[in-house]
Coordinates of C-alpha atoms in Angstrom, one line a residue:
X29 CA 25.8 -184.5 -7.8
X30 CA 27.0 -181.0 -7.4
X31 CA 29.8 -179.9 -5.0
X32 CA 29.9 -176.1 -4.7
X33 CA 33.1 -174.9 -3.0
X34 CA 32.3 -171.6 -1.3
X35 CA 34.8 -168.7 -0.8
X36 CA 37.1 -169.1 2.2
X37 CA 35.8 -167.8 5.6
X38 CA 37.1 -167.0 9.0
X39 CA 34.3 -167.9 11.4
X40 CA 34.1 -171.6 12.2
X41 CA 31.6 -171.1 15.0
X42 CA 29.3 -169.0 12.8
X43 CA 29.1 -171.6 10.0
X44 CA 28.4 -174.3 12.6
X45 CA 25.5 -172.2 13.9
X46 CA 24.0 -172.2 10.4
X47 CA 24.5 -175.9 9.8
X48 CA 23.0 -176.9 13.1
X49 CA 20.4 -174.2 13.1
X50 CA 16.8 -174.2 11.7
X51 CA 17.8 -172.7 8.4
X52 CA 16.6 -169.6 6.7
X53 CA 13.1 -171.1 6.1
X54 CA 13.1 -173.8 8.8
X55 CA 14.2 -176.4 6.3
X56 CA 17.0 -178.0 8.4
X57 CA 15.9 -181.2 10.1
X58 CA 17.9 -183.5 12.4
X59 CA 21.4 -182.0 11.9
X60 CA 24.2 -184.4 12.7
X61 CA 27.7 -185.4 11.7
X62 CA 27.9 -188.3 9.2
X63 CA 31.7 -188.3 8.7
X64 CA 34.8 -186.6 10.0
X65 CA 38.5 -186.8 10.5
X66 CA 38.3 -188.5 14.0
X67 CA 34.7 -189.6 14.7
X68 CA 35.5 -191.2 18.1
X69 CA 36.5 -188.0 19.9
X70 CA 34.3 -185.7 17.9
X71 CA 31.7 -183.7 19.9
X72 CA 28.4 -183.7 17.9
X73 CA 25.8 -181.3 19.2
X74 CA 23.2 -183.1 17.0
X75 CA 23.7 -186.4 18.9
X76 CA 25.2 -185.4 22.3
X77 CA 23.1 -183.1 24.4
X78 CA 26.2 -182.1 26.4
X79 CA 28.2 -181.1 23.3
X80 CA 28.1 -177.5 22.2
X81 CA 28.9 -175.7 19.0
X82 CA 31.6 -173.7 20.7
X83 CA 33.3 -177.0 21.7
X84 CA 33.1 -178.3 18.2
X85 CA 34.5 -175.1 16.7
X86 CA 37.4 -175.1 19.1
X87 CA 38.1 -178.7 18.3
X88 CA 38.2 -178.0 14.6
X89 CA 40.2 -174.7 15.0
X90 CA 42.9 -176.2 17.3
X91 CA 45.6 -176.5 14.5
X92 CA 44.8 -173.0 13.4
X93 CA 45.2 -171.6 16.9
X94 CA 48.5 -173.4 17.4
X95 CA 49.9 -172.1 14.1
X96 CA 48.8 -168.5 14.8
X97 CA 50.5 -168.6 18.2
X98 CA 53.8 -169.7 16.6
X99 CA 53.9 -167.6 13.5
X100 CA 53.7 -163.8 13.3
X101 CA 51.1 -163.6 10.5
X102 CA 47.8 -165.0 11.5
X103 CA 45.6 -167.0 9.2
X104 CA 42.1 -165.5 8.7
X105 CA 40.8 -167.5 5.7
X106 CA 40.9 -171.0 7.2
X107 CA 37.3 -172.1 6.9
X108 CA 36.7 -174.3 3.8
X109 CA 33.0 -174.9 3.1
X110 CA 31.5 -177.2 0.4
X111 CA 27.9 -178.2 0.2
X112 CA 27.3 -181.5 -1.7
X113 CA 23.9 -182.0 -3.2
X114 CA 22.3 -184.9 -5.0
X115 CA 19.8 -184.4 -7.9
X116 CA 16.1 -184.4 -7.0
X117 CA 15.5 -187.6 -8.9
X118 CA 18.3 -189.5 -7.2
X119 CA 17.6 -192.3 -4.7
X120 CA 17.8 -191.7 -1.0
X121 CA 21.3 -192.0 0.3
X122 CA 22.0 -193.3 3.8
X123 CA 24.3 -191.7 6.4
X124 CA 26.9 -194.3 5.7
X125 CA 26.8 -193.5 2.0
X126 CA 27.0 -189.8 2.5
X127 CA 29.9 -190.4 4.8
X128 CA 31.8 -192.3 2.1
X129 CA 31.0 -189.6 -0.4
X130 CA 32.4 -186.9 2.0
X131 CA 35.6 -188.9 2.5
X132 CA 36.1 -189.2 -1.3
X133 CA 35.5 -185.5 -1.8
X134 CA 38.0 -184.2 0.9
X135 CA 40.6 -186.7 -0.5
X136 CA 40.1 -185.3 -4.0
X137 CA 40.3 -181.7 -2.8
X138 CA 43.6 -182.3 -1.0
X139 CA 42.0 -181.7 2.4
X140 CA 42.5 -185.2 3.7
X141 CA 44.4 -187.4 1.3
X142 CA 43.9 -191.1 1.9
X143 CA 46.3 -192.5 4.5
X144 CA 47.5 -189.0 5.6
X145 CA 47.4 -188.9 9.4
X146 CA 48.4 -185.3 9.6
X147 CA 45.7 -184.0 7.3
X148 CA 43.3 -181.1 8.0
X149 CA 40.4 -181.5 10.5
X150 CA 37.0 -181.7 8.8
X151 CA 33.4 -182.8 9.4
X152 CA 30.4 -183.5 7.1
X153 CA 27.0 -182.4 8.5
X154 CA 23.7 -183.7 7.2
X155 CA 20.6 -181.7 7.9
X156 CA 18.4 -182.7 4.9
X157 CA 17.8 -185.9 2.8
X158 CA 19.4 -184.6 -0.4
X159 CA 22.7 -182.9 0.7
X160 CA 25.5 -182.6 3.2
X161 CA 27.9 -179.7 4.1
X162 CA 31.6 -180.4 4.4
X163 CA 33.4 -178.0 6.8
X164 CA 37.2 -177.9 7.0
X165 CA 39.8 -175.8 8.8
X166 CA 42.7 -175.5 6.3
X167 CA 45.7 -176.0 8.6
X168 CA 47.1 -179.5 8.8
X169 CA 48.2 -181.1 12.1
X170 CA 51.8 -180.4 11.2
X171 CA 51.0 -176.7 10.7
X172 CA 51.3 -176.6 6.9
X173 CA 48.5 -175.5 4.6
X174 CA 46.9 -178.0 2.2
X175 CA 47.4 -177.6 -1.6
X176 CA 44.0 -176.5 -2.7
X177 CA 44.9 -175.1 -6.2
X178 CA 42.4 -176.4 -8.8
X179 CA 40.6 -178.3 -6.0
X180 CA 37.3 -177.5 -7.7
X181 CA 38.3 -179.4 -10.8
X182 CA 39.4 -182.4 -8.8
X183 CA 36.3 -182.4 -6.7
X184 CA 34.2 -182.2 -9.9
X185 CA 36.0 -185.2 -11.4
X186 CA 35.4 -187.1 -8.1
X187 CA 31.7 -186.3 -8.3
X188 CA 31.4 -187.6 -11.8
X189 CA 33.0 -190.9 -10.6
X190 CA 30.7 -191.0 -7.5
X191 CA 27.6 -190.6 -9.7
X192 CA 28.7 -193.7 -11.7
X193 CA 29.6 -195.7 -8.7
X194 CA 26.4 -195.0 -6.8
X195 CA 24.0 -195.0 -9.7
X196 CA 23.1 -191.3 -9.5
X197 CA 22.2 -188.9 -12.2
X198 CA 25.2 -188.3 -14.5
X199 CA 26.2 -184.7 -15.0
X200 CA 28.6 -183.4 -17.7
X201 CA 32.2 -182.8 -16.8
X202 CA 33.1 -179.1 -16.5
X203 CA 35.7 -177.5 -18.7
X204 CA 36.4 -174.2 -16.9
X205 CA 34.6 -172.1 -19.5
X206 CA 31.2 -171.8 -17.8
X207 CA 30.1 -168.7 -15.9
X208 CA 30.2 -168.7 -12.1
X209 CA 26.9 -169.7 -10.5
X210 CA 25.2 -166.9 -8.6
X211 CA 26.0 -166.9 -4.9
X212 CA 23.2 -167.0 -2.3
X213 CA 23.9 -163.4 -1.4
X214 CA 23.4 -162.4 -5.0
X215 CA 20.2 -164.3 -5.4
X216 CA 18.8 -163.0 -2.1
X217 CA 19.7 -159.4 -3.1
X218 CA 18.0 -159.8 -6.5
X219 CA 14.9 -161.3 -4.8
X220 CA 14.9 -158.4 -2.3
X221 CA 15.1 -155.8 -5.0
X222 CA 12.5 -157.5 -7.2
X223 CA 15.0 -158.4 -10.0
X224 CA 14.5 -161.5 -12.1
X225 CA 18.2 -161.8 -12.7
X226 CA 21.2 -161.3 -10.5
X227 CA 23.5 -158.4 -11.3
X228 CA 26.1 -160.5 -13.0
X229 CA 23.5 -162.3 -15.2
X230 CA 21.9 -159.0 -16.1
X231 CA 25.3 -157.4 -17.0
X232 CA 26.3 -160.4 -19.1
X233 CA 23.1 -160.1 -21.2
X234 CA 23.7 -156.4 -21.7
X235 CA 27.3 -156.8 -22.7
X236 CA 26.6 -159.6 -25.2
X237 CA 23.8 -157.4 -26.7
X238 CA 26.2 -154.5 -27.1
X239 CA 29.0 -156.5 -28.8
X240 CA 27.6 -156.4 -32.4
X241 CA 27.3 -152.6 -32.1
X242 CA 31.0 -152.0 -31.5
X243 CA 34.2 -152.3 -33.5
X244 CA 36.6 -151.7 -30.6
X245 CA 36.7 -152.1 -26.8
X246 CA 36.5 -148.4 -26.4
X247 CA 33.3 -148.2 -28.5
X248 CA 31.8 -151.1 -26.5
X249 CA 32.3 -149.3 -23.2
X250 CA 30.9 -146.1 -24.6
X251 CA 27.9 -148.0 -25.9
X252 CA 27.3 -149.5 -22.4
X253 CA 27.6 -146.1 -20.7
X254 CA 25.1 -144.7 -23.2
X255 CA 22.8 -147.6 -22.3
X256 CA 22.8 -146.5 -18.7
X257 CA 25.3 -149.1 -17.4
X258 CA 27.9 -147.9 -14.9
X259 CA 31.4 -148.4 -16.4
X260 CA 34.7 -148.2 -14.5
X261 CA 37.7 -148.3 -16.9
X262 CA 41.2 -149.0 -15.6
X263 CA 43.8 -147.1 -17.6
X264 CA 47.6 -146.9 -17.6
X265 CA 49.7 -143.7 -17.4
X266 CA 49.5 -143.4 -21.2
X267 CA 45.7 -143.5 -21.1
X268 CA 45.5 -147.0 -22.7
X269 CA 42.7 -149.2 -21.5
X270 CA 44.0 -151.9 -19.3
X271 CA 40.7 -153.4 -17.9
X272 CA 37.1 -152.6 -17.1
X273 CA 34.3 -153.3 -14.7
X274 CA 30.6 -152.7 -15.1
X275 CA 27.8 -152.1 -12.6
X276 CA 24.0 -152.5 -12.7
X277 CA 22.1 -149.4 -11.8
X278 CA 20.7 -149.7 -8.3
X279 CA 23.2 -152.4 -7.3
X280 CA 24.7 -150.6 -4.2
X281 CA 26.8 -151.9 -1.3
X282 CA 26.0 -151.2 2.4
X283 CA 27.7 -147.8 2.1
X284 CA 25.5 -146.8 -0.8
X285 CA 28.3 -147.1 -3.4
X286 CA 27.9 -148.7 -6.8
X287 CA 29.0 -152.4 -7.0
X288 CA 31.2 -153.1 -10.0
X289 CA 31.9 -156.5 -11.5
X290 CA 35.1 -157.1 -13.7
X291 CA 34.3 -158.6 -17.1
X292 CA 36.1 -161.8 -16.3
X293 CA 33.9 -162.4 -13.3
X294 CA 30.8 -161.9 -15.4
X295 CA 31.8 -164.5 -18.0
X296 CA 35.1 -166.0 -19.0
X297 CA 34.9 -164.7 -22.6
X298 CA 34.1 -161.1 -21.5
X299 CA 37.6 -160.2 -20.3
X300 CA 39.2 -157.2 -22.0
X301 CA 41.8 -159.2 -24.0
X302 CA 39.2 -161.6 -25.3
X303 CA 36.8 -158.8 -26.3
X304 CA 39.6 -157.0 -28.1
X305 CA 40.4 -160.2 -30.0
X306 CA 36.8 -160.5 -31.1
X307 CA 36.2 -156.8 -31.9
X308 CA 39.4 -155.7 -33.3
X309 CA 40.7 -158.7 -35.2
X310 CA 38.6 -158.1 -38.3
X311 CA 40.0 -157.5 -41.8
X312 CA 40.0 -154.0 -43.3
X313 CA 36.7 -152.9 -44.8
X314 CA 36.3 -153.6 -48.6
X315 CA 36.3 -150.7 -51.1
X316 CA 32.7 -149.7 -51.8
X317 CA 33.0 -150.9 -55.4
X318 CA 33.8 -154.4 -54.2
X319 CA 30.3 -154.7 -52.9
X320 CA 28.5 -154.2 -56.2
X321 CA 27.9 -157.9 -56.7
X322 CA 27.0 -158.6 -53.1
X323 CA 23.4 -158.9 -51.8
X324 CA 21.5 -155.7 -51.5
X325 CA 20.4 -155.8 -47.9
X326 CA 22.1 -156.6 -44.6
X327 CA 19.7 -159.6 -44.1
X328 CA 20.7 -161.2 -47.4
X329 CA 24.4 -160.5 -46.7
X330 CA 24.1 -162.3 -43.4
X331 CA 22.6 -165.3 -45.0
X332 CA 25.3 -165.4 -47.6
X333 CA 28.0 -164.9 -44.9
X334 CA 26.9 -168.1 -43.3
X335 CA 28.0 -170.0 -46.4
X336 CA 31.5 -169.9 -45.0
X337 CA 30.4 -171.7 -41.9
X338 CA 30.4 -175.1 -43.4
X339 CA 33.6 -174.7 -45.4
X340 CA 35.9 -173.4 -42.6
X341 CA 35.4 -175.9 -39.8
X342 CA 38.3 -178.2 -40.6
X343 CA 40.6 -176.0 -38.5
X344 CA 39.6 -176.0 -34.9
X345 CA 40.6 -172.4 -34.2
X346 CA 38.7 -171.2 -37.3
X347 CA 35.7 -173.3 -36.3
X348 CA 35.6 -171.8 -32.8
X349 CA 35.8 -168.3 -34.3
X350 CA 32.9 -169.0 -36.6
X351 CA 30.8 -170.4 -33.7
X352 CA 31.6 -167.3 -31.6
X353 CA 30.6 -165.0 -34.4
X354 CA 27.5 -167.0 -35.0
X355 CA 26.3 -166.1 -31.5
X356 CA 26.9 -162.4 -32.3
X357 CA 24.9 -162.7 -35.5
X358 CA 22.1 -164.5 -33.7
X359 CA 22.0 -161.7 -31.1
X360 CA 21.9 -159.0 -33.8
X361 CA 19.1 -160.8 -35.6
X362 CA 17.1 -161.1 -32.4
X363 CA 17.5 -157.4 -31.7
X364 CA 16.2 -156.3 -35.1
X365 CA 13.6 -159.0 -35.9
X366 CA 9.9 -158.3 -35.9
X367 CA 8.3 -158.4 -32.5
X368 CA 6.4 -161.7 -33.0
X369 CA 9.7 -163.5 -33.6
X370 CA 11.9 -161.7 -31.1
X371 CA 11.0 -163.8 -28.1
X372 CA 12.1 -167.1 -29.6
X373 CA 15.2 -165.5 -31.2
X374 CA 16.3 -163.9 -27.9
X375 CA 15.8 -167.2 -26.1
X376 CA 18.0 -168.9 -28.7
X377 CA 20.7 -166.2 -28.3
X378 CA 20.7 -166.6 -24.5
X379 CA 21.0 -170.4 -24.8
X380 CA 23.7 -170.3 -27.5
X381 CA 25.9 -168.0 -25.4
X382 CA 27.3 -171.1 -23.6
X383 CA 28.2 -172.7 -27.0
X384 CA 30.2 -169.6 -28.1
X385 CA 33.2 -170.5 -25.9
X386 CA 35.3 -173.6 -25.3
X387 CA 38.9 -174.3 -24.3
X388 CA 39.9 -174.0 -28.0
X389 CA 41.3 -170.5 -28.7
X390 CA 39.5 -168.9 -31.6
X391 CA 41.3 -167.4 -34.6
X392 CA 38.9 -164.4 -34.7
X393 CA 40.1 -163.1 -38.1
X394 CA 38.7 -166.1 -39.8
X395 CA 35.1 -165.1 -39.0
X396 CA 35.2 -161.5 -40.1
X397 CA 32.4 -162.0 -42.7
X398 CA 29.9 -163.2 -40.2
X399 CA 30.9 -160.6 -37.7
X400 CA 30.6 -157.8 -40.2
X401 CA 27.1 -159.1 -41.2
X402 CA 26.0 -158.9 -37.5
X403 CA 27.2 -155.3 -37.4
X404 CA 25.4 -154.4 -40.6
X405 CA 22.1 -155.8 -39.2
X406 CA 22.2 -153.8 -36.0
X407 CA 23.0 -150.7 -37.9
X408 CA 20.5 -151.1 -40.8
X409 CA 17.6 -148.7 -40.9
X410 CA 15.2 -151.1 -42.7
X411 CA 13.7 -154.3 -41.4
X412 CA 13.7 -157.6 -43.3
X413 CA 11.0 -158.7 -45.7
X414 CA 9.4 -162.0 -44.9
X415 CA 11.3 -164.2 -47.3
X416 CA 14.7 -162.7 -46.3
X417 CA 14.1 -163.2 -42.6
X418 CA 12.9 -166.7 -43.2
X419 CA 16.0 -167.5 -45.2
X420 CA 18.3 -166.0 -42.6
X421 CA 16.6 -167.9 -39.7
X422 CA 16.8 -171.1 -41.7
X423 CA 20.5 -170.5 -42.3
X424 CA 21.0 -169.8 -38.6
X425 CA 19.2 -173.0 -37.8
X426 CA 21.5 -175.0 -40.1
X427 CA 24.6 -173.3 -38.7
X428 CA 23.5 -174.1 -35.2
X429 CA 23.1 -177.8 -36.1
X430 CA 26.7 -177.8 -37.5
X431 CA 28.0 -176.0 -34.4
X432 CA 26.3 -178.6 -32.2
X433 CA 27.8 -181.5 -34.2
X434 CA 31.3 -179.9 -34.0
X435 CA 31.0 -179.5 -30.2
X436 CA 29.9 -183.1 -29.9
X437 CA 32.8 -184.3 -32.0
X438 CA 35.2 -182.4 -29.8
X439 CA 33.6 -183.7 -26.5
X440 CA 32.3 -180.3 -25.5
X441 CA 29.3 -181.6 -23.6
X442 CA 28.0 -178.3 -22.1
X443 CA 28.4 -176.5 -25.4
X444 CA 26.6 -179.2 -27.4
X445 CA 23.8 -179.1 -24.9
X446 CA 23.6 -175.3 -25.2
X447 CA 23.5 -175.6 -29.0
X448 CA 20.6 -178.1 -28.8
X449 CA 18.6 -175.7 -26.5
X450 CA 19.2 -172.9 -29.0
X451 CA 18.0 -175.1 -31.9
X452 CA 14.7 -175.7 -30.1
X453 CA 14.0 -171.9 -30.1
X454 CA 15.4 -171.4 -33.7
X455 CA 13.1 -174.2 -35.0
X456 CA 10.1 -172.4 -33.5
X457 CA 11.2 -169.1 -35.0
X458 CA 11.8 -170.6 -38.4
X459 CA 8.4 -172.2 -38.5
X460 CA 6.8 -168.9 -37.4
X461 CA 8.7 -166.9 -40.0
X462 CA 7.7 -169.2 -42.9
X463 CA 4.0 -169.5 -42.0
X464 CA 2.8 -166.4 -43.9
X465 CA 4.6 -167.6 -47.1
X466 CA 3.1 -171.1 -46.7
X467 CA -0.4 -169.7 -46.3
X468 CA -0.1 -167.7 -49.6
X469 CA 1.4 -170.6 -51.5
X470 CA -1.2 -173.1 -50.3
X471 CA -3.9 -170.8 -51.7
X472 CA -2.5 -171.3 -55.2
X473 CA -2.6 -175.0 -55.7
X474 CA -1.5 -176.3 -59.2
X475 CA -3.5 -178.8 -61.1
X476 CA -3.2 -182.4 -60.4
X477 CA -1.4 -183.1 -63.7
X478 CA 1.2 -180.4 -62.9
X479 CA 1.7 -181.8 -59.3
X480 CA 2.4 -185.3 -60.7
X481 CA 4.9 -183.8 -63.2
X482 CA 6.6 -181.8 -60.3
X483 CA 6.7 -184.9 -58.2
X484 CA 8.6 -186.6 -61.0
X485 CA 11.0 -183.7 -61.0
X486 CA 11.6 -184.1 -57.3
X487 CA 12.4 -187.8 -57.7
X488 CA 14.8 -187.0 -60.5
X489 CA 16.5 -184.1 -58.7
X490 CA 16.7 -185.3 -55.1
X491 CA 16.2 -189.1 -55.3
X492 CA 17.5 -189.9 -51.8
X493 CA 15.1 -187.4 -50.1
X494 CA 12.2 -187.6 -52.6
X495 CA 9.9 -189.7 -50.4
X496 CA 10.4 -187.4 -47.4
X497 CA 9.7 -184.3 -49.5
X498 CA 6.6 -185.6 -51.1
X499 CA 5.1 -186.7 -47.8
X500 CA 6.0 -183.4 -46.1
X501 CA 2.9 -181.4 -45.1
X502 CA 4.5 -178.4 -46.9
X503 CA 4.8 -180.3 -50.2
X504 CA 1.7 -178.6 -51.7
X505 CA 3.2 -175.2 -51.0
X506 CA 6.5 -176.3 -52.6
X507 CA 4.6 -177.5 -55.6
X508 CA 2.9 -174.1 -55.9
X509 CA 6.3 -172.3 -55.8
X510 CA 7.8 -174.7 -58.4
X511 CA 4.7 -174.3 -60.6
X512 CA 5.1 -170.5 -60.5
X513 CA 8.7 -170.8 -61.4
X514 CA 7.9 -173.1 -64.3
X515 CA 5.3 -170.8 -65.6
X516 CA 8.0 -168.2 -65.9
X517 CA 10.2 -170.4 -68.0
X518 CA 12.4 -172.2 -65.4
X519 CA 13.1 -175.9 -65.0
X520 CA 11.9 -177.2 -61.6
X521 CA 14.3 -180.1 -61.9
X522 CA 17.3 -177.7 -62.1
X523 CA 16.0 -175.4 -59.4
X524 CA 15.6 -178.3 -57.0
X525 CA 19.0 -179.7 -57.7
X526 CA 20.6 -176.3 -57.0
X527 CA 18.6 -175.7 -53.9
X528 CA 19.4 -179.2 -52.5
X529 CA 23.1 -178.8 -53.3
X530 CA 23.4 -175.7 -51.1
X531 CA 23.4 -177.8 -47.9
X532 CA 22.4 -181.4 -47.0
X533 CA 18.7 -182.2 -46.3
X534 CA 19.2 -185.3 -44.3
X535 CA 18.8 -183.6 -40.9
X536 CA 15.9 -181.4 -41.9
X537 CA 12.7 -182.4 -40.2
X538 CA 10.6 -180.9 -43.0
X539 CA 12.7 -180.9 -46.1
X540 CA 10.0 -179.3 -48.3
X541 CA 10.0 -176.3 -46.0
X542 CA 13.7 -176.0 -46.2
X543 CA 13.6 -176.1 -50.0
X544 CA 10.9 -173.3 -50.1
X545 CA 13.2 -171.1 -48.0
X546 CA 16.2 -171.8 -50.3
X547 CA 14.2 -171.2 -53.5
X548 CA 13.0 -167.9 -52.1
X549 CA 16.4 -166.6 -51.4
X550 CA 17.3 -166.4 -55.1
X551 CA 19.9 -163.6 -54.7
X552 CA 22.3 -166.0 -52.9
X553 CA 23.2 -167.8 -56.2
X554 CA 22.3 -165.5 -59.1
X555 CA 24.2 -167.5 -61.7
X556 CA 22.3 -170.6 -60.9
X557 CA 19.0 -168.9 -61.5
X558 CA 19.6 -167.8 -65.1
X559 CA 17.1 -169.4 -67.5
X560 CA 18.6 -172.0 -69.8
X561 CA 15.7 -173.1 -72.0
X562 CA 11.9 -172.9 -71.8
X563 CA 10.1 -175.2 -69.4
X564 CA 7.0 -177.2 -70.2
X565 CA 5.0 -175.1 -72.6
X566 CA 7.1 -172.0 -71.9
X567 CA 7.7 -169.2 -74.4
X568 CA 10.2 -166.4 -74.6
X569 CA 13.5 -166.0 -72.8
X570 CA 12.6 -165.1 -69.2
X571 CA 15.1 -164.6 -66.4
X572 CA 14.3 -165.0 -62.7
X573 CA 15.3 -162.2 -60.2
X574 CA 14.7 -161.4 -56.6
X575 CA 11.7 -159.2 -55.7
X576 CA 13.1 -155.9 -54.6
X577 CA 9.8 -154.8 -53.1
X578 CA 7.9 -158.0 -52.4
X579 CA 4.2 -158.0 -52.1
X580 CA 2.0 -160.6 -50.3
X581 CA 2.4 -163.7 -52.4
X582 CA 5.2 -162.2 -54.6
X583 CA 8.0 -164.7 -54.1
X584 CA 9.7 -164.4 -57.4
X585 CA 9.7 -161.7 -60.0
X586 CA 10.4 -162.1 -63.7
X587 CA 11.6 -160.0 -66.7
X588 CA 10.9 -161.3 -70.2
X589 CA 12.6 -160.4 -73.4
X590 CA 11.0 -161.1 -76.8
X591 CA 12.3 -164.1 -78.9
X592 CA 13.9 -161.7 -81.3
X593 CA 15.9 -159.7 -78.8

């Protein structure tokens, strides 16, 4: 059940005309009052032919008129409007049940506390099966104003209890970190202009896409302006940036002027102070010589940066910072990924945006490695090779699982649900990215004797997951990869142990695929890939290295030194 409190208004008669009218698409049927502050004396135009909307409006406005006549400053924001809607799958509620629900909601909001005879005047009008409208004039009988601060939170809590008491669909409790739902005016304007998104939704997507490209708030605004977005910066006398607002091209008011939306109205985490914390809290860049032992491409660096995700979640503020940065890395990957993968990755990025923020304040400095990796990806001039991209998407998938678990453990229902939605799209992208590699591997099947020996290695290296690996449809491809490595002088048993130790395999739906991805990304753990002694029938002293210019089917490259060297 959703109770959506609307902005305060001043025209009681106008709102009644809508509630008792036919609706914008003739959807209103049998409008009538199901509950109110004083039902016996209430004129109801829906049930009494002699009653008029003007009479009802005057009846509701009487305390407002009296207060305005006695005080110098008139009240002009006295109309409180709250539609209350049941879910489509909920059972049909009677007028009596809707009346009880309305009484509980106005009591929770502070409009008419239980037992308060001097409360505000209110009515609940029903003109459809699945919802009612509560209309209140916010002046009490004693002339005072009701205390409506945080009424939305109290009403939301009341709705969660109503759902339980009436056996209705249970929704998740809000935490004040979600974006504001589009208003009817915004949705109608978007429909009129042929836009798929409202202006605030469109701007949110553009700002989030720009974040990985900037290191400061000033750079972010400059990037947005270069992208064709209208930007209005608020500055102090010294020229310092104090705030900002953005506007969608073509979004004009009735006077033909650009409509601007402040960052905090677009999304709670897009205020200037929060953007500054994210963009400007990084550690100083390393000296160039410090990167000699780091991965050679931005894509490999990003995969390696995600190794910190698991180890730094014990501190809540650090965990929140890593999850926020994970969303930026996901957005950067979606922007630079090959076209066939871009749709799923962009959908994952949009879904994960809700998981990036919670009531826990992030210690943004803790996630500088992931954030730098995202910036490197959007600024890199070269795209990823197939194995590097598959490894990064697999790492993003694993990090998304960890983020969802953390949110669940903290009771962040909306964020956990957003993480699950993102994982659905990441899983599809991961399978699509790995498919070309699997096709090549499955064309090079090892002999049956070799496969039996490799199966023995799997049972010795990963005993708790061996049955799942060997029954995975991708096991033949994994066997081909291990056979290639063994032919180059490596021990499959040792490679499997090291790959399995990188992260747990218990949650993987297809563990053989996961191991293929980890084995391909050899540069992540160079020390673990050094040859120790020859494998079955191996000769020489080979060492395994990453393909710098991989060809189709070239997953691993090898350099061999003679026995006497």
